[in-house]
Short mmCIF file of C-alpha atoms in Angstrom, two decimals:
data_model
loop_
_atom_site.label_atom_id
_atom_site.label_comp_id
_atom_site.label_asym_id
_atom_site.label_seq_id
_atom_site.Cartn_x
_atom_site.Cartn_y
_atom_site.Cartn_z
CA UNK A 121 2.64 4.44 4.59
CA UNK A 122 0.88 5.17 1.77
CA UNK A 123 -0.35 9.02 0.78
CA UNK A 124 -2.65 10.65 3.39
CA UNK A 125 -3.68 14.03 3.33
CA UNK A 126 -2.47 16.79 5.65
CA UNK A 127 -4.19 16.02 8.67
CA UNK A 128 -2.83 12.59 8.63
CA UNK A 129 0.76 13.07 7.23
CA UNK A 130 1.15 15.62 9.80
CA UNK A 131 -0.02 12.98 12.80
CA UNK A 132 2.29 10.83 11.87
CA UNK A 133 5.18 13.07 11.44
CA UNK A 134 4.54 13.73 15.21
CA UNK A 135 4.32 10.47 16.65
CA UNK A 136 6.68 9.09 14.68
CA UNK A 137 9.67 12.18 16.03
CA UNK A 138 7.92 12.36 19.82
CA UNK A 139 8.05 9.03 20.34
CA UNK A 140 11.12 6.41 20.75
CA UNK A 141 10.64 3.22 19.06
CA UNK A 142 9.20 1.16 21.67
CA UNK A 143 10.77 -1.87 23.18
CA UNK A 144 7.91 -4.70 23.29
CA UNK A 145 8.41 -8.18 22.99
CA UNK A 146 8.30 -9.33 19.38
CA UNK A 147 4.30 -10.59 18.58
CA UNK A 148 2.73 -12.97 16.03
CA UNK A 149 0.37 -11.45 13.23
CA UNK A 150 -1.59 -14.74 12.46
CA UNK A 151 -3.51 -13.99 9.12
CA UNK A 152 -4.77 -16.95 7.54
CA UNK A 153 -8.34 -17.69 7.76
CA UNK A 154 -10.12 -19.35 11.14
CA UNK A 155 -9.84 -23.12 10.64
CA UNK A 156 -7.32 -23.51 8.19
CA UNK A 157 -4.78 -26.08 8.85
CA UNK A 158 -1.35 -26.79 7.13
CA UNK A 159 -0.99 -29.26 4.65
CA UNK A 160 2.29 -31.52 4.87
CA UNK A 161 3.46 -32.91 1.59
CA UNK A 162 6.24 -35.31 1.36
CA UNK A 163 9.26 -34.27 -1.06
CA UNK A 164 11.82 -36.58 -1.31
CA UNK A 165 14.33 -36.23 -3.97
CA UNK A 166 13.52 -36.50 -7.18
CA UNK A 167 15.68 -38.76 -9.37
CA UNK A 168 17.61 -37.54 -12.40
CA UNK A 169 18.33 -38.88 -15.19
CA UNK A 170 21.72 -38.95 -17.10
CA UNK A 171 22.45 -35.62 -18.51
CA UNK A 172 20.31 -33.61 -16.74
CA UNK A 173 22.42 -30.90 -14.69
CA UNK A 174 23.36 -31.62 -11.00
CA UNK A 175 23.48 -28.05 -10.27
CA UNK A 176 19.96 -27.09 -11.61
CA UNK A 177 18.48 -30.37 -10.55
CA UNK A 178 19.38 -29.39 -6.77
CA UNK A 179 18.85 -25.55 -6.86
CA UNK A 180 15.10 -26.62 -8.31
CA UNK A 181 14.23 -29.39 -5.25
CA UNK A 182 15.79 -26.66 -2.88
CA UNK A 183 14.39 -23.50 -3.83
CA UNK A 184 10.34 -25.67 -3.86
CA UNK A 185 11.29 -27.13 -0.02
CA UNK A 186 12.06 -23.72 0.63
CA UNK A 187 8.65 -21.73 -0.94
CA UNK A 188 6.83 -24.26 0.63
CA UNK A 189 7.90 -23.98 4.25
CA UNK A 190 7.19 -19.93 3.71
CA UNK A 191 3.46 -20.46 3.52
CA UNK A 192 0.75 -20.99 6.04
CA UNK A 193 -1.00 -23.26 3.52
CA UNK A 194 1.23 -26.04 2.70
CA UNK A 195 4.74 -27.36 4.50
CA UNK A 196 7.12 -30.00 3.43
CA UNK A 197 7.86 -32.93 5.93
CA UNK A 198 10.63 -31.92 7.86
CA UNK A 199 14.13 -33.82 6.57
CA UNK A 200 14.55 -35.30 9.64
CA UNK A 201 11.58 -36.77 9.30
CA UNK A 202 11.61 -37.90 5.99
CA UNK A 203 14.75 -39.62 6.91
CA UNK A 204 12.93 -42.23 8.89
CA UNK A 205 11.06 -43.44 5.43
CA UNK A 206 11.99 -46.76 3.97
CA UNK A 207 11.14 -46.96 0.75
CA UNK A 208 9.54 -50.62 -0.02
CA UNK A 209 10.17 -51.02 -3.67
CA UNK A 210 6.74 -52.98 -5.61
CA UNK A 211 5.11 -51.88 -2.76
CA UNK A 212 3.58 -48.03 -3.04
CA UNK A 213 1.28 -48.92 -0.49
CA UNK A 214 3.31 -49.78 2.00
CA UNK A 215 5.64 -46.68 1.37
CA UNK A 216 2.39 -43.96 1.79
CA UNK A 217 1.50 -45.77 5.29
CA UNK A 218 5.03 -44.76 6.31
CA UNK A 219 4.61 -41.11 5.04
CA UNK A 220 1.93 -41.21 6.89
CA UNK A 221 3.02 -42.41 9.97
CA UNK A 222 5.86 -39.67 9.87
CA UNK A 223 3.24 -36.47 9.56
CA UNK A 224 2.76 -36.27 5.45
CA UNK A 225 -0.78 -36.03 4.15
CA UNK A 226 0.18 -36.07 0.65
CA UNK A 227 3.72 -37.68 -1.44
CA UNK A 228 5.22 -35.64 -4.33
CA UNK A 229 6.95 -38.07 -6.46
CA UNK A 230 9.12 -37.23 -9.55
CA UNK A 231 11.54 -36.99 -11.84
CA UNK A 232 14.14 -34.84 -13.39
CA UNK A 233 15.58 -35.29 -17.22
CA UNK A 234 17.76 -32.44 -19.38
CA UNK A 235 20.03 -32.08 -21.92
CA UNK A 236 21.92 -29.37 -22.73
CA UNK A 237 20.43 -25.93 -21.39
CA UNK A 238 17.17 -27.44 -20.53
CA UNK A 239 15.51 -29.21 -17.51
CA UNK A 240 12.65 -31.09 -17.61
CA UNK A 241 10.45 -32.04 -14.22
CA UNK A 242 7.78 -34.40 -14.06
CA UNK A 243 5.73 -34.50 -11.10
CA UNK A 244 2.28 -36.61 -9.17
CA UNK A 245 0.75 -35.43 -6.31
CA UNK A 246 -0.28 -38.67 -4.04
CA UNK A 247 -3.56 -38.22 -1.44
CA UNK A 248 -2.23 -40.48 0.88
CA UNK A 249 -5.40 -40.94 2.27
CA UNK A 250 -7.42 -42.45 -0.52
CA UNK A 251 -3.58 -43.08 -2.53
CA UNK A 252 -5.05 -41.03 -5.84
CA UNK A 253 -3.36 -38.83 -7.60
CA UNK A 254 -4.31 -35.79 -6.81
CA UNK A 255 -1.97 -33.30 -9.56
CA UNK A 256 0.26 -33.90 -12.09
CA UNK A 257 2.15 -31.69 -14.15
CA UNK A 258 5.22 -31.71 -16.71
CA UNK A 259 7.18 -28.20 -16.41
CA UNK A 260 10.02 -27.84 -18.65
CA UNK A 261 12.45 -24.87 -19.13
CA UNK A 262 16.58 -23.32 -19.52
CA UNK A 263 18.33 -24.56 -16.80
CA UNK A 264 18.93 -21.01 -15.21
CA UNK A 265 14.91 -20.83 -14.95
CA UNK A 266 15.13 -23.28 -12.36
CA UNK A 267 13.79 -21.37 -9.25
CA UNK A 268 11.11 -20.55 -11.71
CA UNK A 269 10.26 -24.21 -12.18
CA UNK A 270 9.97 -24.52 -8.73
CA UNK A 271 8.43 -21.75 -7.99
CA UNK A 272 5.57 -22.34 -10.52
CA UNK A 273 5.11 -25.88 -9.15
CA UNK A 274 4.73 -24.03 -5.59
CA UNK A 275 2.42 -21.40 -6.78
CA UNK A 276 0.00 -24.39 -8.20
CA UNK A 277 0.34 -26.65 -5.67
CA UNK A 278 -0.87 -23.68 -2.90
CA UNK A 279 -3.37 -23.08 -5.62
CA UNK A 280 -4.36 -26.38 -5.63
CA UNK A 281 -5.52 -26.00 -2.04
CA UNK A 282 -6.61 -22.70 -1.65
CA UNK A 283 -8.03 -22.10 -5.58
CA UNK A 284 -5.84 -18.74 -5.33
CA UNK A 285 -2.22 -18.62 -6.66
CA UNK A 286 0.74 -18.58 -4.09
CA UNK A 287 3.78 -16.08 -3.61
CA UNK A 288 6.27 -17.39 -5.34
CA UNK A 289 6.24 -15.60 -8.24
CA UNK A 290 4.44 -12.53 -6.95
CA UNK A 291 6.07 -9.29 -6.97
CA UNK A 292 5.91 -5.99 -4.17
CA UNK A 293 6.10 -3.04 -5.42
CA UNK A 294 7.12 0.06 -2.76
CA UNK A 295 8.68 3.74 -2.71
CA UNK A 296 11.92 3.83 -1.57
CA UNK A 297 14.67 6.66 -1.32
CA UNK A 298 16.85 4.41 -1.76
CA UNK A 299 17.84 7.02 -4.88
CA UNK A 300 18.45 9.97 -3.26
CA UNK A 301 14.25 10.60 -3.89
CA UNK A 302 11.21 8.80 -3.61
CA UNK A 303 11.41 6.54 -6.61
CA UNK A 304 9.00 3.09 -7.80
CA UNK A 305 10.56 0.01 -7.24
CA UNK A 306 9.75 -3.59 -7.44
CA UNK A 307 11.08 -6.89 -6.02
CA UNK A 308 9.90 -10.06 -5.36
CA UNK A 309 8.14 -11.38 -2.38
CA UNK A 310 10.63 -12.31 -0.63
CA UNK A 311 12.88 -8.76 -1.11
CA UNK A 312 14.90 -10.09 -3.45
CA UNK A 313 15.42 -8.85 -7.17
CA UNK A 314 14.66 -5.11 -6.14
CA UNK A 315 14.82 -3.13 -9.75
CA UNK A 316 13.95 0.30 -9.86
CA UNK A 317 11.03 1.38 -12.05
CA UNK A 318 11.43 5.13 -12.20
CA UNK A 319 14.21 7.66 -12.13
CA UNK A 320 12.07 10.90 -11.77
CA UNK A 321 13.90 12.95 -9.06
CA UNK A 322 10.51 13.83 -7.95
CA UNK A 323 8.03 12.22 -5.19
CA UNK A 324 5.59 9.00 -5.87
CA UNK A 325 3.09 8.11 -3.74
CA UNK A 326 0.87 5.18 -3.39
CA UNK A 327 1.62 2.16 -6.25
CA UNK A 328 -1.30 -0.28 -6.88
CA UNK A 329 -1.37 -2.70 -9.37
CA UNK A 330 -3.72 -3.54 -11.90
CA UNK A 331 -5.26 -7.31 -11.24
CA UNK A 332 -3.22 -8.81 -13.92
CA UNK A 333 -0.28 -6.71 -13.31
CA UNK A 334 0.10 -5.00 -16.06
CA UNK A 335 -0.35 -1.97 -15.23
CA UNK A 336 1.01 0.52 -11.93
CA UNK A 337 -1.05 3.24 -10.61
CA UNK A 338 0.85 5.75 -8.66
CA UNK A 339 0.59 9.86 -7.66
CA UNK A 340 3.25 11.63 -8.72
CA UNK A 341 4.81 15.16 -8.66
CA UNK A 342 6.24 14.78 -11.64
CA UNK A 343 4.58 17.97 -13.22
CA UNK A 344 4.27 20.01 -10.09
CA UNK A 345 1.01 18.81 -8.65
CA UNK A 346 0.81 15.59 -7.50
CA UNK A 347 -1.44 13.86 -10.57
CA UNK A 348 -2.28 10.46 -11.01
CA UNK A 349 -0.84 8.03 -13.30
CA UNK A 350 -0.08 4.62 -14.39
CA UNK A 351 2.95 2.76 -15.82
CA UNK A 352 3.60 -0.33 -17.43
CA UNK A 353 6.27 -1.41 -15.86
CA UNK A 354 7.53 -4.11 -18.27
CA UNK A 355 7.83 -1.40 -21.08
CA UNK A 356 8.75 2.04 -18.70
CA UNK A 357 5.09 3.28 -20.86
CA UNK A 358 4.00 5.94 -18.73
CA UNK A 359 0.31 8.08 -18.93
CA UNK A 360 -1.45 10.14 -17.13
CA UNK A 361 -4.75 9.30 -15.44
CA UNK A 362 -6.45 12.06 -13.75
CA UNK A 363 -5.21 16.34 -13.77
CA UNK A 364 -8.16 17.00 -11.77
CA UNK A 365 -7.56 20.33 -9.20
CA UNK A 366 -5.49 19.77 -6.14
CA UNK A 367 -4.63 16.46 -4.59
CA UNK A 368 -4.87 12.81 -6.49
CA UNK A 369 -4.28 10.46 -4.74
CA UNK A 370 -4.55 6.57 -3.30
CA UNK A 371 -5.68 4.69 -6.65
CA UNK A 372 -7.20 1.39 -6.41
CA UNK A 373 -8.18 -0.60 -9.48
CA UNK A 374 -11.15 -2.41 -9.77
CA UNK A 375 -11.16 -6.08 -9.51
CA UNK A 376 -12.14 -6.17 -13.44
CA UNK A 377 -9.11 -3.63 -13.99
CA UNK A 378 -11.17 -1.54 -15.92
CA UNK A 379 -11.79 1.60 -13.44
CA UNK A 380 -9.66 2.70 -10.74
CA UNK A 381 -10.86 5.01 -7.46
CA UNK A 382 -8.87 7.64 -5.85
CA UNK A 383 -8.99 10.76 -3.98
CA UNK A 384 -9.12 14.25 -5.18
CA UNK A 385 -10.44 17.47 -3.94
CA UNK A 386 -8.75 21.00 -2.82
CA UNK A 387 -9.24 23.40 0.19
CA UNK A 388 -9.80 21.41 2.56
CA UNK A 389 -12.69 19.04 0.71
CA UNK A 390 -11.63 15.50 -0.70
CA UNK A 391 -13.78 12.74 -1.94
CA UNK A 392 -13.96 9.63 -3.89
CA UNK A 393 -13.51 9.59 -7.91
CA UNK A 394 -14.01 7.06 -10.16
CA UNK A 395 -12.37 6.92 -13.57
CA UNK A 396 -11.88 4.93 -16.44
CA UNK A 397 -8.43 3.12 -16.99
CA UNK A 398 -8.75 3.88 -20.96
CA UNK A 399 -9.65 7.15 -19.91
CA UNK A 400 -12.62 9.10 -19.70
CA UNK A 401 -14.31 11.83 -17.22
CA UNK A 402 -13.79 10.99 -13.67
CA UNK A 403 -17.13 10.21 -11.58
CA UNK A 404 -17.52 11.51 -7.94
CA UNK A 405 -18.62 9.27 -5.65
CA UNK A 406 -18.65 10.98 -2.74
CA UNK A 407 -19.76 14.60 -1.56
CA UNK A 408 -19.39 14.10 2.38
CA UNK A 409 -17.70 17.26 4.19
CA UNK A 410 -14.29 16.70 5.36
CA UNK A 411 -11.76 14.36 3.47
CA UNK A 412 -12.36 11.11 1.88
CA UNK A 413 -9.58 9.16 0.80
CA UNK A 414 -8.03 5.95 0.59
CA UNK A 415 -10.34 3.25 -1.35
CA UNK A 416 -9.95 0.11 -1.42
CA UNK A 417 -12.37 -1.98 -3.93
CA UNK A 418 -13.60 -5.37 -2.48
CA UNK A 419 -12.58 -8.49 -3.95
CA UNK A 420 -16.04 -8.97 -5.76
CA UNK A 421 -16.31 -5.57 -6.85
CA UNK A 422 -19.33 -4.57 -5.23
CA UNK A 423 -18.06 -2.02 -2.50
CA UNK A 424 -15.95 0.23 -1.97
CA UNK A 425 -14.05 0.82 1.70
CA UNK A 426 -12.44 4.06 2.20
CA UNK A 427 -11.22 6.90 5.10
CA UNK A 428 -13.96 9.85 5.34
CA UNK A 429 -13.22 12.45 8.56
CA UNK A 430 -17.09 13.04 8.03
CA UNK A 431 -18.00 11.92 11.83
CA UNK A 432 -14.52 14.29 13.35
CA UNK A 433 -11.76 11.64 13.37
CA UNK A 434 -10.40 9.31 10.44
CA UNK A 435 -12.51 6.36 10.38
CA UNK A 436 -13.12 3.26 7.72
CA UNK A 437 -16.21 3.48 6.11
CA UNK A 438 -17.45 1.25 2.86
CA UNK A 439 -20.28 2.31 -0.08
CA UNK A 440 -21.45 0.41 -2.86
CA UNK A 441 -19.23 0.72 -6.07
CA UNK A 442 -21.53 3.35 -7.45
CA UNK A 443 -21.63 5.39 -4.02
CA UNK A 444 -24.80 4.63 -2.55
CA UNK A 445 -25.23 2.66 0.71
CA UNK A 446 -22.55 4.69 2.85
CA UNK A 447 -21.81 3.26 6.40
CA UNK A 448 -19.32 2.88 8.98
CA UNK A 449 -17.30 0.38 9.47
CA UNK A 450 -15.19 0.99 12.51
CA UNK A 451 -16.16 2.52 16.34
CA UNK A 452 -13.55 1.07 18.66
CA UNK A 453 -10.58 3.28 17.14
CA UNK A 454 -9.59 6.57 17.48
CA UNK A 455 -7.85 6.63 13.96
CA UNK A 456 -8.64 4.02 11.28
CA UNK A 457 -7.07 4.28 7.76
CA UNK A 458 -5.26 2.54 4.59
CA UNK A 459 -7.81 0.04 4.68
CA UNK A 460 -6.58 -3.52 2.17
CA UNK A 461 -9.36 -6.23 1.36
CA UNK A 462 -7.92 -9.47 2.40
CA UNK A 463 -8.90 -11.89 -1.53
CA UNK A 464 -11.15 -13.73 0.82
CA UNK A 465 -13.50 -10.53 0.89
CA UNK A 466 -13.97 -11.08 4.39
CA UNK A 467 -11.51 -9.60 6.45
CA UNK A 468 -10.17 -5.84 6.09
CA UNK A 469 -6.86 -5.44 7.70
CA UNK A 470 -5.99 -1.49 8.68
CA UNK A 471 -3.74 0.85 10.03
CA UNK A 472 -5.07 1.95 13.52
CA UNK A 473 -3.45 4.08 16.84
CA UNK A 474 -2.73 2.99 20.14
CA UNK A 475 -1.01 4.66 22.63
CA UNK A 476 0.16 7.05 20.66
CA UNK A 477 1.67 4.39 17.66
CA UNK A 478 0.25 3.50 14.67
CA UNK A 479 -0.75 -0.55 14.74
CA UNK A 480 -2.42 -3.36 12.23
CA UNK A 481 -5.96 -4.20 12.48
CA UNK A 482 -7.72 -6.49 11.29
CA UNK A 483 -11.39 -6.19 10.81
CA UNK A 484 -14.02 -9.93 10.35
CA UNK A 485 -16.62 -8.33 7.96
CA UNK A 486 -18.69 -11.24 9.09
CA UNK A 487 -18.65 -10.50 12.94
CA UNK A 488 -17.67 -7.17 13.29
CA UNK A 489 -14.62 -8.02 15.42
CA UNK A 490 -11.49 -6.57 15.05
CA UNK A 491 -7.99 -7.98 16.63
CA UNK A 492 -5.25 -5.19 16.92
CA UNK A 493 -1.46 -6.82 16.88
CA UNK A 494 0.72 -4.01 18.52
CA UNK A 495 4.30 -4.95 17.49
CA UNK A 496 7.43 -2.62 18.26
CA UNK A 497 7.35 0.86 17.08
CA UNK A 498 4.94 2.24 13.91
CA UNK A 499 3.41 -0.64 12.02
CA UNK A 500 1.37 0.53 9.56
CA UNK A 501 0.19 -0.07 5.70
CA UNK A 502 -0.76 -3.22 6.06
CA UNK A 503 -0.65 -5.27 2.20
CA UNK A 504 -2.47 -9.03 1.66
CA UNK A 505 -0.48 -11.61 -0.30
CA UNK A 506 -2.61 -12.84 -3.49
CA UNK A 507 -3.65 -15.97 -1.55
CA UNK A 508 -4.25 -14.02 1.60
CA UNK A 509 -1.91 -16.07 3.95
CA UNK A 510 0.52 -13.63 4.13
CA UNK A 511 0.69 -9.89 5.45
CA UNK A 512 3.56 -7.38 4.03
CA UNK A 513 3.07 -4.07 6.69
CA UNK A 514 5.83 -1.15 7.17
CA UNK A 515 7.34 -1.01 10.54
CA UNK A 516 9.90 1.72 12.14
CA UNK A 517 11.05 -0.98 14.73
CA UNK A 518 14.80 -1.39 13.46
CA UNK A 519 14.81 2.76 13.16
CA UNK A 520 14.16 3.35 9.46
CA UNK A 521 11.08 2.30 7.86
CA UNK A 522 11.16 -1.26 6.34
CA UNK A 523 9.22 -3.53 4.61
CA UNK A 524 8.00 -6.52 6.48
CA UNK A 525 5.83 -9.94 5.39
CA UNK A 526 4.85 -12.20 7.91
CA UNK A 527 6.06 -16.09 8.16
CA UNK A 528 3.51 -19.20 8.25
CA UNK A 529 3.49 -18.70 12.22
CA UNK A 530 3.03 -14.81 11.58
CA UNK A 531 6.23 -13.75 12.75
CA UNK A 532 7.21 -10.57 10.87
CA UNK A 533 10.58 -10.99 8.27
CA UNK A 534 12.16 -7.93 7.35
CA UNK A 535 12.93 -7.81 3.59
CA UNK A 536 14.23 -4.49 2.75
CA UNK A 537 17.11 -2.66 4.33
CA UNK A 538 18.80 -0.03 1.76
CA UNK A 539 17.07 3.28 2.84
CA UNK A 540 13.52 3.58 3.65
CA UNK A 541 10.97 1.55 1.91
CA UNK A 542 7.11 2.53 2.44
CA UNK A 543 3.64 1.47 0.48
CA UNK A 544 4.10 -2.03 -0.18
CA UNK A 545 1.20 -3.15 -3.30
CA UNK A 546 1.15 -6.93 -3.66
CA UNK A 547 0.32 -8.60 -7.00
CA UNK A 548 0.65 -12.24 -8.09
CA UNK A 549 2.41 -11.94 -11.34
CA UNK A 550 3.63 -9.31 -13.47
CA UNK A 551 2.55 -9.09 -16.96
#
């Protein structure tokens, strides 16, 4: 969960130690867009030539079947299936009519050469509809980069579909106390590769990343207060942001990565800033009575969505970057907060309560619908995936809090398990 202020880190102090985790029957948390439909490419081996390294050569094939059966946008033809394929040798045509008839829409054909410490994959992307090649690409690299052959394939072959990169080389970062305190950390999508990024001894609070990810917002009380500031986390180059008076809080950067909002205020009064990333004086954007907190930029830049107790209870509302146009966003729920942009700038997924747990949302810009997924215990702190196919949330359900990201049928898949792990910030590729 990322920072709230005191009325809400109270709220859900008490839920979360009143209530048991509940027992429900598990739930699925579709998130892809309405109409979008899988893609099934064929991937049969790929042949290697002499020299090239057996090990490498079948971690590479494995580790690409594998990121692409953990995405909603493309699948690989099931082995089974593939199994059934003749191949008819001078005859191409004849082998795409029985990929076809076996569920593939599209044939990934290669091959694999090396020498030494390097590997070397060539690859064409078939349409087996019109039999054109749809992609082609040469990747070449050590033969311990492997998975990161195939995941770069991956990521441009989701691209290819979606015109947004994939997962497979995106990274999470999260608190965790993993430490002994609530430290930075980062791992890749899938939980693996967890490295810790600071080794303060104090609290941090609410990581966002830059757009190109090189840079890591992040409160801290590093200095007492808890102040604003962002790290590069390829370098450990740390400086501060904003000192303003009391709380700072909840950074989001702008989609241009040039300014980043967050909350600040004292005594009782919190509202929007907006400040320069190369520094600068902070703007206010908002001067509503209560707290305002939590923004969350739109994927074009243009507005701003945010928490604001101005009507009683916490409740989404969105402005126009430079403050003007405020309105309200949600009516059905008694709480709404931590409000994430899905990169399709259409849907706003949200933390919500029901029944006395905290839930996902997710909001259709377009309609004004919302769809609440109540899963076991606290689910909160919902996160989109770059290519917005994916959901990473925080969920109590196993007892401690853990990271989640939900599978291509939106079944939730724990990935963290070593203390408690909260915030999760998504970004495609570290710089």
């Amino acid at each position: 969960m990322r920072q709230r202020l005191l009325f809400s880190c109270v709220l859900s102090f008490a839920v979360a130690s009143a209530l048991p985790v509940a027992a429900q029957e598990e739930v699925y948390l579709k998130v892809t867009s309405p109409g979008l439909t899988r893609v099934m490419i064929a991937l049969p081996a790929f042949p290697s030539r002499p020299g090239t390294d057996p090990g490498a050569a079948a971690t590479l094939l494995a580790t690409l079947r594998k990121d692409l059966d953990e995405t909603a946008v493309v699948g690989a033809v099931p082995e089974e299936n593939a199994r059934l394929v003749v191949v008819a040798p001078g005859n191409p045509a004849l082998t795409h009519q029985r990929w076809r008839a076996v569920g593939a829409q599209f044939l990934l054909e290669g091959g694999l050469a090396g020498a030494g410490t390097q590997i070397v994959l060539e690859v064409r992307l078939f349409d087996l509809t019109s039999g054109e090649i749809a992609y082609s690409r040469r990747l070449q690299g050590a033969v311990n980069l492997a998975p990161t052959i195939a995941h770069t394939l991956a990521n441009e072959l989701v691209h290819l579909f979606t015109g947004r990169p994939g997962p497979f080389l995106s990274r999470i970062a999260f608190v965790s106390d993993r430490s002994g305190s609530k430290e930075l950390w980062v791992m890749r999508w899938d939980g693996s590769e967890a490295q810790q990024l600071t080794s303060h001894r104090s609290i941090a609070l609410s990581p966002a990343w830059s757009p190109n990810g090189e840079w890591l917002a992040f409160t801290s009380f590093l200095r007492g207060n808890p102040q604003l500031f962002i790290l590069r986390p390829t370098q450990g180059y740390l400086k501060p942001l904003s000192t303003l008076p009391g709380v700072n809080s909840s950074p989001s950067f702008s989609p241009d990565g040039k300014e980043i909002a967050f909350a600040a205020g004292e005594d009782g009064s919190t509202d929007i800033w907006l400040a320069p990333v190369q520094g600068g004086t902070p703007e206010r954007l908002t001067r509503r009575l209560g707290i305002s907190t939590q923004p969350s930029w739109s994927p074009s830049g243009r507005q701003i969505a945010f928490t604001s107790t101005a009507g009683g209870s916490p409740q989404l509302y969105v402005m126009d970057a430079e403050g003007t146009n405020v309105r309200r966003l949600t009516f059905e729920d008694k709480f709404a907060d931590e409000a994430t942009w899905a990169p399709d700038g259409v849907r706003v997924a949200y933390t919500t309560l029901i029944e006395g747990l905290f839930q996902i949302a997710i909001l259709d810009m377009r309609t004004n619908t919302r769809s609440v997924v109540a899963g076991p215990g606290n689910n909160e702190s919902p996160c989109w995936s770059p290519d917005g196919t994916v959901l990473a949330f925080v969920s109590n359900r196993t007892g401690t809090k853990q990271i989640f990201v939900t599978d291509p049928l939106g079944r939730p898949r724990q990935i963290t398990n070593e203390g408690n792990n909260v915030q999760p910030a998504w970004v495609a590729q570290v710089q």
